[in-house]
CSV table of C-alpha atoms in Angstrom, one decimal:
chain,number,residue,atom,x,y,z
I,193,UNK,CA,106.4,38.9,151.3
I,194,UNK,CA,104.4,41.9,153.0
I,195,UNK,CA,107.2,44.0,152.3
I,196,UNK,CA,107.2,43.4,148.5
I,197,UNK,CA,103.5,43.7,148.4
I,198,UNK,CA,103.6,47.6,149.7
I,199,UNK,CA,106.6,48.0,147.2
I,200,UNK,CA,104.7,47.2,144.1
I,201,UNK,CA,101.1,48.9,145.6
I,202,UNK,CA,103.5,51.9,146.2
I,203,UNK,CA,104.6,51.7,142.9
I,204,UNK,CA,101.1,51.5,141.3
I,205,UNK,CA,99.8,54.6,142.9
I,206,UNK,CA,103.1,56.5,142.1
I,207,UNK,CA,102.7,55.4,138.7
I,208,UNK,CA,98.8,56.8,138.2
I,209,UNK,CA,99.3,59.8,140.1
I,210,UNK,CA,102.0,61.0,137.9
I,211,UNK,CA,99.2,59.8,135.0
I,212,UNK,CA,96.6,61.7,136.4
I,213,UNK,CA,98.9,64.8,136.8
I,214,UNK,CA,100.1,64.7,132.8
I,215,UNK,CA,96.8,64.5,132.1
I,216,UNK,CA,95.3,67.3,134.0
I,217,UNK,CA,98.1,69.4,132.5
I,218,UNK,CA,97.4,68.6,129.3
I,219,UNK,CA,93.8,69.7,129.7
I,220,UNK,CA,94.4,72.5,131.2
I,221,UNK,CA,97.4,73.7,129.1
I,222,UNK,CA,94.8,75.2,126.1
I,223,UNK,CA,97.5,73.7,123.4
I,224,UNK,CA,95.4,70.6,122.2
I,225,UNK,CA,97.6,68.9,119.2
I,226,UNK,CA,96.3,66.6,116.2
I,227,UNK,CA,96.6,63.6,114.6
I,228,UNK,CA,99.4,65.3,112.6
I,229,UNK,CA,101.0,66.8,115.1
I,230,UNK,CA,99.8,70.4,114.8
I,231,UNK,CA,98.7,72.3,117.6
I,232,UNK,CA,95.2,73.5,116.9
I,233,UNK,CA,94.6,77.4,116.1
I,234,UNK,CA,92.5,79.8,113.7
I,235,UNK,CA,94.6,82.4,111.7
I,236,UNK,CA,92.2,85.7,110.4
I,237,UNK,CA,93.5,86.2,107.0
I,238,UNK,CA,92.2,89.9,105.3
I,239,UNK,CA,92.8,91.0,101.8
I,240,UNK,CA,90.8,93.5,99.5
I,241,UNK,CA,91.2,92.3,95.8
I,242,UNK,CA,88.2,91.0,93.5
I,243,UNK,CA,88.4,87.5,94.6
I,244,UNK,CA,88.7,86.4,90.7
I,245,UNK,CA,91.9,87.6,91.0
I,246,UNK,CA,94.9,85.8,90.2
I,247,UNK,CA,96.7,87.0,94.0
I,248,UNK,CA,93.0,86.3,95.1
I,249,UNK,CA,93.2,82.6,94.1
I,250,UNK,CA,96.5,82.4,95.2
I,251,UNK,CA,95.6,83.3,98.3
I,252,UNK,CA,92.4,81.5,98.7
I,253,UNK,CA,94.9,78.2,97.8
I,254,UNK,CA,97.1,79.0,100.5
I,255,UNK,CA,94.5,79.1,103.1
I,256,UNK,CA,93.2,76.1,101.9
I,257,UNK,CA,96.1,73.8,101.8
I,258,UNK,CA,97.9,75.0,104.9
I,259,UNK,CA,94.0,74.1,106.5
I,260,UNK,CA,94.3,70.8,104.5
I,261,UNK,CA,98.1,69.6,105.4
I,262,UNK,CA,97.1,70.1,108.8
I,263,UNK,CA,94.4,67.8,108.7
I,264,UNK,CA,92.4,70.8,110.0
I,265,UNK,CA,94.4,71.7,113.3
I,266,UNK,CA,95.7,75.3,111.9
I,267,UNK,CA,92.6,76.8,110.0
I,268,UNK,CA,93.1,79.5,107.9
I,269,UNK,CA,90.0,82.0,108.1
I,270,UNK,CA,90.0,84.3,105.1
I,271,UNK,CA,87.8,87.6,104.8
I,272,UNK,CA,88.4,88.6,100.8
I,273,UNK,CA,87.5,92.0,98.9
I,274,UNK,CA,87.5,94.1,102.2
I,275,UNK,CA,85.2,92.1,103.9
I,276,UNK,CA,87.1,93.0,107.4
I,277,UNK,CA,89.8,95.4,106.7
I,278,UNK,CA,90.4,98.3,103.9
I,279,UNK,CA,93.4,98.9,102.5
I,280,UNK,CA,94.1,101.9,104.1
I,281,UNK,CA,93.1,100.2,108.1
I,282,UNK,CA,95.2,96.9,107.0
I,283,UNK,CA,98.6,97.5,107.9
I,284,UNK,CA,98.2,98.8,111.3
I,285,UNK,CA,95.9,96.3,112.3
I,286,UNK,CA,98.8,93.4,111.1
I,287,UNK,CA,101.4,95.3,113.3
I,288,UNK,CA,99.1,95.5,116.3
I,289,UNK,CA,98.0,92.0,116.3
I,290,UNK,CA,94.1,93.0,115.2
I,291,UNK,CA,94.7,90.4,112.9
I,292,UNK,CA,97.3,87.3,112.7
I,293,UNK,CA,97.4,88.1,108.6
I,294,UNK,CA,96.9,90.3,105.6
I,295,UNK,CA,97.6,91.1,101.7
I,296,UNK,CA,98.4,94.6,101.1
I,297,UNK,CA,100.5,96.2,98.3
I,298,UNK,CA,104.0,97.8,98.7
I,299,UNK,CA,103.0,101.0,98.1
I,300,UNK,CA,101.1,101.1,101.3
I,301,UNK,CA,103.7,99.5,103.5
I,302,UNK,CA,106.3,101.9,101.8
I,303,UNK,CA,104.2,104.1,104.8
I,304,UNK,CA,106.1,101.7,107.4
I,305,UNK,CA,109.5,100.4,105.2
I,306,UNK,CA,110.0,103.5,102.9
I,307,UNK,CA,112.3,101.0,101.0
I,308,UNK,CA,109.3,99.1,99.7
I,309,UNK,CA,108.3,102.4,97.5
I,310,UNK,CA,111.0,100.8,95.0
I,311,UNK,CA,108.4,98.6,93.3
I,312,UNK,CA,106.9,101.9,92.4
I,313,UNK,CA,109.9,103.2,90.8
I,314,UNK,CA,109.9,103.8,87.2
I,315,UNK,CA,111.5,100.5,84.8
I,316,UNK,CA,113.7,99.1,87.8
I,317,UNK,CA,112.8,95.7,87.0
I,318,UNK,CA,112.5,94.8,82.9
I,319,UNK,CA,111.6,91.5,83.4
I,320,UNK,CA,109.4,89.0,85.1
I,321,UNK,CA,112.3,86.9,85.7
I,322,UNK,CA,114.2,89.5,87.0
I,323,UNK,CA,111.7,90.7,89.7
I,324,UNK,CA,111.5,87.1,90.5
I,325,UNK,CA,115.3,86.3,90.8
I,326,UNK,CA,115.7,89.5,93.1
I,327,UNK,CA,112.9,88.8,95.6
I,328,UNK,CA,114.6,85.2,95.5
I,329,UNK,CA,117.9,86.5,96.5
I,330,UNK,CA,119.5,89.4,99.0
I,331,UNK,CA,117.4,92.0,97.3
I,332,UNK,CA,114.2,90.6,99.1
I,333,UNK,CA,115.8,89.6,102.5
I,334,UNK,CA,116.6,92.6,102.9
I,335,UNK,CA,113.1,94.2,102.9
I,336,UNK,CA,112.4,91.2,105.1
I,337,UNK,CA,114.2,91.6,107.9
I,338,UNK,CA,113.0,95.5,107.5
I,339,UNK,CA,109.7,94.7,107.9
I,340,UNK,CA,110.4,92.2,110.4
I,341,UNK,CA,112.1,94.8,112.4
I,342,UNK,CA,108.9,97.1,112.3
I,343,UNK,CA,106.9,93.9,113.3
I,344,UNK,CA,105.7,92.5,110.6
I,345,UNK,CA,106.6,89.3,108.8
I,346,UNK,CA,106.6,89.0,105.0
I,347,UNK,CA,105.4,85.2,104.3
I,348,UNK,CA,105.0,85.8,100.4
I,349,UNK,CA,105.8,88.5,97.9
I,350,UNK,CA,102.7,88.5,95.3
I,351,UNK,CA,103.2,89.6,92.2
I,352,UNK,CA,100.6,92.1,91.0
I,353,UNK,CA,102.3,92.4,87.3
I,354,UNK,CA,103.3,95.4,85.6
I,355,UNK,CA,101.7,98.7,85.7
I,356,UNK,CA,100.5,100.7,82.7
I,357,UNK,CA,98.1,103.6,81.2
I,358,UNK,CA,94.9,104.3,80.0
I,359,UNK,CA,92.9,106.6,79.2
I,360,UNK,CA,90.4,108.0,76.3
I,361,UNK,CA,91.7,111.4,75.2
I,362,UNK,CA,94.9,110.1,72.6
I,363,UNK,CA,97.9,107.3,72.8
I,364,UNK,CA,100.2,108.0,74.4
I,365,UNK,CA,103.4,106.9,72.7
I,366,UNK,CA,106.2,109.4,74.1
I,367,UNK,CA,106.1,111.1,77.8
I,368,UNK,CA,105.4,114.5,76.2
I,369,UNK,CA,102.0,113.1,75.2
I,370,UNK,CA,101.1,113.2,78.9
I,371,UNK,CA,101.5,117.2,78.8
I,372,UNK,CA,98.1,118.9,80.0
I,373,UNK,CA,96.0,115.5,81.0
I,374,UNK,CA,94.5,114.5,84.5
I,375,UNK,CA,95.6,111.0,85.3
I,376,UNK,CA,94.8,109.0,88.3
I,377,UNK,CA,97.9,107.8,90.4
I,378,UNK,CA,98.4,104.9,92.3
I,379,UNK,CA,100.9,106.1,95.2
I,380,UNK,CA,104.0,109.3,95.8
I,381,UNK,CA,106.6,107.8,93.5
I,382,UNK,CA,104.0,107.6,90.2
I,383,UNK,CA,102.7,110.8,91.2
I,384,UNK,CA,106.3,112.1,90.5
I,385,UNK,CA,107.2,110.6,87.2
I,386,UNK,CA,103.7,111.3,86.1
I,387,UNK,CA,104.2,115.3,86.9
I,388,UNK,CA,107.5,114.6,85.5
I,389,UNK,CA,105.7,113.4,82.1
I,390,UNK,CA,103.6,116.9,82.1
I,391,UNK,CA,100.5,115.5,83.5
I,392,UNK,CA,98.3,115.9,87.1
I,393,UNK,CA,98.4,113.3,89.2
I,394,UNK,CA,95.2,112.9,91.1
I,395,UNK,CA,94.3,110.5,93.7
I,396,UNK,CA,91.4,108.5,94.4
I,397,UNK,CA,90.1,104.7,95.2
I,398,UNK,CA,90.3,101.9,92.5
I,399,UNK,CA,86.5,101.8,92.9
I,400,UNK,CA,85.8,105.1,91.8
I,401,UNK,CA,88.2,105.4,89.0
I,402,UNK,CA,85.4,104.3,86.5
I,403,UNK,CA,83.1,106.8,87.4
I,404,UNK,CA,85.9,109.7,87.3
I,405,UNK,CA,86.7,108.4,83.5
I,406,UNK,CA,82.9,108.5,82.7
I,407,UNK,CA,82.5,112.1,84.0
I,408,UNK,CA,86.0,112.7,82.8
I,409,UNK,CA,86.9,113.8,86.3
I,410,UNK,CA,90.4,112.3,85.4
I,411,UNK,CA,91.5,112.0,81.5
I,412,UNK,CA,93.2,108.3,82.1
I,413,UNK,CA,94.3,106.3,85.1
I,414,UNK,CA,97.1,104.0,85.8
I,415,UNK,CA,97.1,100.1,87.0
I,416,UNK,CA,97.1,96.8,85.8
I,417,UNK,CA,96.1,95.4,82.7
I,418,UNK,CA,94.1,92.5,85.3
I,419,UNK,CA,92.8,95.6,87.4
I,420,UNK,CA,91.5,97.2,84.0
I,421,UNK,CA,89.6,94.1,82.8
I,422,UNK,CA,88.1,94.1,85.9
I,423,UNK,CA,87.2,97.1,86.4
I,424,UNK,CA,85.8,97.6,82.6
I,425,UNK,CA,88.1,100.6,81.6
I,426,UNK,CA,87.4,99.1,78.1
I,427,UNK,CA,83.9,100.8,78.8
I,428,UNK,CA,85.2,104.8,79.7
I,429,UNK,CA,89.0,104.7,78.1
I,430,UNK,CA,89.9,104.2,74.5
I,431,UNK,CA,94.1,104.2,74.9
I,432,UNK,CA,96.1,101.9,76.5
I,433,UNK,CA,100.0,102.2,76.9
I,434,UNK,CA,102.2,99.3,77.4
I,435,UNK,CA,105.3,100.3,79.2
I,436,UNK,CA,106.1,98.3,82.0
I,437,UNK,CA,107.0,101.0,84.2
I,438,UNK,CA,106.3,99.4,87.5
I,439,UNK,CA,106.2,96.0,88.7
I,440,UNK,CA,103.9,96.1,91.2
I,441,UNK,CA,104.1,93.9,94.4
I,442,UNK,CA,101.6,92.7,97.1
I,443,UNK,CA,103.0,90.9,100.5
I,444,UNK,CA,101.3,88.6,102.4
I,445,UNK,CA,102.4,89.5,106.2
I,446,UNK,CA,101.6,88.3,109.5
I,447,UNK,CA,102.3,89.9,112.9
I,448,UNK,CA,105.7,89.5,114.0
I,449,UNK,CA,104.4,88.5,117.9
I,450,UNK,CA,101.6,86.2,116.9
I,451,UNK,CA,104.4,84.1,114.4
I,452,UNK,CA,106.9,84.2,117.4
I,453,UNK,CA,104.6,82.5,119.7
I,454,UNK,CA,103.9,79.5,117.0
I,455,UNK,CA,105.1,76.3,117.2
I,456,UNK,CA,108.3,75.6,114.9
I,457,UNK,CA,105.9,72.8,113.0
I,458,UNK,CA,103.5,75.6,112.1
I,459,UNK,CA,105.6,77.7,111.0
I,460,UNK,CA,107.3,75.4,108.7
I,461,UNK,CA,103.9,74.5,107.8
I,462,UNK,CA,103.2,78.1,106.7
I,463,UNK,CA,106.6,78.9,105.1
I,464,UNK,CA,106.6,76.2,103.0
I,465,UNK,CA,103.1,76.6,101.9
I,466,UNK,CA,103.7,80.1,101.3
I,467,UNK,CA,106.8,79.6,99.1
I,468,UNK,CA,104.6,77.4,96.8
I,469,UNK,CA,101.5,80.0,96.7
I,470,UNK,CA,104.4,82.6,95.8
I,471,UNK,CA,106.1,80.8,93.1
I,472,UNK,CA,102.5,80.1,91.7
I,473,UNK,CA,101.4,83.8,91.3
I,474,UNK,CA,104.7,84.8,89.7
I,475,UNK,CA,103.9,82.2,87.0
I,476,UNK,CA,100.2,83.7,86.9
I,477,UNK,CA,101.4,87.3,86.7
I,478,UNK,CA,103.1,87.1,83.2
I,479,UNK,CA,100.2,85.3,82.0
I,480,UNK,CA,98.0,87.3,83.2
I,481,UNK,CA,99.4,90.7,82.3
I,482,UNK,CA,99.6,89.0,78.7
I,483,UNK,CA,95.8,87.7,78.8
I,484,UNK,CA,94.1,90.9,79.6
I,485,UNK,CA,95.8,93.2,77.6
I,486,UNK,CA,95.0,90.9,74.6
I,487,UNK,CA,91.2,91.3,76.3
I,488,UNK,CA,91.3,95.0,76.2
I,489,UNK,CA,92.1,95.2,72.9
I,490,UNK,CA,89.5,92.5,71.8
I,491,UNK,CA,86.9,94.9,73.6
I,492,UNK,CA,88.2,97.5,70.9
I,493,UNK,CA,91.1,99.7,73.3
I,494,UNK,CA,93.7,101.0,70.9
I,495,UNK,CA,97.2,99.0,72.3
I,496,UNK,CA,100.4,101.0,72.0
I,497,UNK,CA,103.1,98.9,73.1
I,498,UNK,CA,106.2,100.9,73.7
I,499,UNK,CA,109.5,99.7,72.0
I,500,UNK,CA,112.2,99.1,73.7
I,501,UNK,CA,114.5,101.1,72.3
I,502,UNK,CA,112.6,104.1,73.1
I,503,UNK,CA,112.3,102.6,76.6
I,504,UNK,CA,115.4,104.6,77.8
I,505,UNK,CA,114.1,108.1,76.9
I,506,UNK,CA,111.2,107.0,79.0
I,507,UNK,CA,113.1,106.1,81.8
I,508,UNK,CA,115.3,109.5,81.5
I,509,UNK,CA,112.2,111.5,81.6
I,510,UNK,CA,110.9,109.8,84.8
I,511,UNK,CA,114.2,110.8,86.8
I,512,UNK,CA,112.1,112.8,89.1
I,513,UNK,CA,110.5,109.9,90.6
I,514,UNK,CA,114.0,108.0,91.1
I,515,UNK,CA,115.3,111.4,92.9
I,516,UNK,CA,112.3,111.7,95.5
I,517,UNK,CA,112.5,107.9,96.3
I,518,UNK,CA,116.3,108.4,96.5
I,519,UNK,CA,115.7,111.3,98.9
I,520,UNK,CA,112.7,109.5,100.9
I,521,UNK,CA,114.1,105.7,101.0
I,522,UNK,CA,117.0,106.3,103.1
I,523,UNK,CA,120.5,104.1,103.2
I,524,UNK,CA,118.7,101.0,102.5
I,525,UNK,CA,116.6,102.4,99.5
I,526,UNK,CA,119.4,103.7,97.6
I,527,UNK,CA,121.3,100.3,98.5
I,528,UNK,CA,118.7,98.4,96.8
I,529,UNK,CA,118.2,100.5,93.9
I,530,UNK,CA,121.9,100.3,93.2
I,531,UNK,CA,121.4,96.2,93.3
I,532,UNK,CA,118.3,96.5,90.5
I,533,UNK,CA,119.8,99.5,88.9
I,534,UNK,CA,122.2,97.8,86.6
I,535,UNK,CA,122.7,100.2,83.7
């Protein structure tokens, strides 16, 4: 009988020593895991665009429901309109961890992935659909697993919307009306088709474009219809040109080292939140572009929308700006271009 008594006290103490040691693990471990499942964490999120913007909101939804769906275990801290980061500082801070997340535009990464400069090439994607159905497919892995391989993960591709002109000195319904004006570019490749056009590309902030039109520092500028609205170009432009020449894209990317180290629950968590957020603004984009063109011209901008049949001649001018994204964009550049360039 003695003998099965120190069995079973034996047993006991094995038993809460082996508790006590799962326990102390856990506590020290620095992983503490929720009700759902999620380890807990805070992800810094930076972007610079007017939060009444439609990538903005996006955005701001993301945060929220990924926060939400994880019953608050992986909180999504967002720092809008520049609050932590510029533009210009964002990049380099995503690739060396100074913070988990940011929105920037492919322009700027083009810096990192020259391949991304082809959202700035002239009339390579005539439709929203089309812009959609190629990020969907191999066209947008493709820039993915670039960026990835400079550190940098691409969670969503947000669509900005189409890129057009304004300015207050005449329309502008061929590209030899550009010949002799000042207009404000938006990145290398626009710069080209816009010397191509005739004109002087000149660059500056989006925040001191207004000013430049009111002092006629610059003759017209180049952006968004949304960006334009904002930014009142109704007040200090009289012409706007609808002509679709660039389909502007901003990426939502988070560094490559800090998504490694997440559990796969997260980052299922955050892809599949992201897809949503991504489908959401290419839906808002079209609208969008549509809504606030319709404002300008209600705040009395003379609209030119450019047929399209005289689209080509447009395009044929702008050759300049394919050639120098040609040269610049390497193997994988020209390999896209030749997936979007079907004509």
């Amino acid at each position: 009988m003695k003998k099965w008594i120190k069995a079973i006290s034996f047993i006991m103490v094995s038993t809460l020593t082996l508790a006590a040691c799962n326990t102390s693990k856990t506590q020290t471990s620095g992983a503490s895991v929720s009700g759902e499942g999620y380890e807990e964490t805070t992800i810094r999120l930076a972007y610079n665009l007017p939060q009444d913007h439609h990538i903005a909101k996006g955005i701001e939804q993301f945060a929220k429901d990924v926060t939400e769906k994880s019953d608050g275990a992986v909180k999504v801290q967002v720092y809008p309109a520049g609050q932590l980061l510029s533009d210009k500082d964002m990049n380099q801070s995503i690739l060396s961890g100074g913070v988990e997340m940011g929105v920037n535009s492919s322009t700027l990464w083009a810096s990192t992935v020259p391949a991304m400069g082809i959202f700035d090439v002239p009339y390579v994607f005539k439709t929203y659909e089309e812009a959609g159905e190629a990020l969907n497919g191999e066209f947008g892995n493709k820039l993915r697993t670039s960026m990835e391989e400079k550190g940098a993960k691409v969670l969503l591709f947000a669509d900005y919307g189409y890129a057009q002109f304004a300015n207050n000195k005449r329309p502008l319904k061929s590209p030899s009306d550009f010949e002799g004006l000042k207009i404000r570019s938006i990145g290398d490749i626009p710069s080209e088709m816009i010397k191509a056009y005739g004109a002087s590309p000149v660059f500056m902030g989006g925040g001191e474009v207004y000013m430049a039109l009111q002092r006629n520092t610059v003759d017209g500028a180049t952006s968004g219809t949304t960006a334009m609205l904002q930014r009142k170009y109704d007040e200090v432009t009289k012409y706007l040109t609808i002509n679709n020449y660039a389909y502007l894209e901003f990426i939502l990317a988070v560094n490559q080292d800090y998504w490694n180290s997440l559990p796969d629950k997260t980052q299922t968590l955050l892809s599949k939140t992201a897809k949503e957020t991504e489908d959401w603004i290419r839906l808002q984009a079209k609208a969008e572009d549509e809504l606030t063109a319709m404002q300008l011209k209600e705040k009395g901008m003379e609209v030119y929308v450019v047929p399209e049949e005289d689209l080509p001649e447009w395009k044929e001018a702008a050759k300049p700006a394919w050639d120098a994204f040609s040269k610049n964009a390497g193997d994988l550049g020209n390999e896209l271009l030749e997936m979007v360039d079907k004509e």
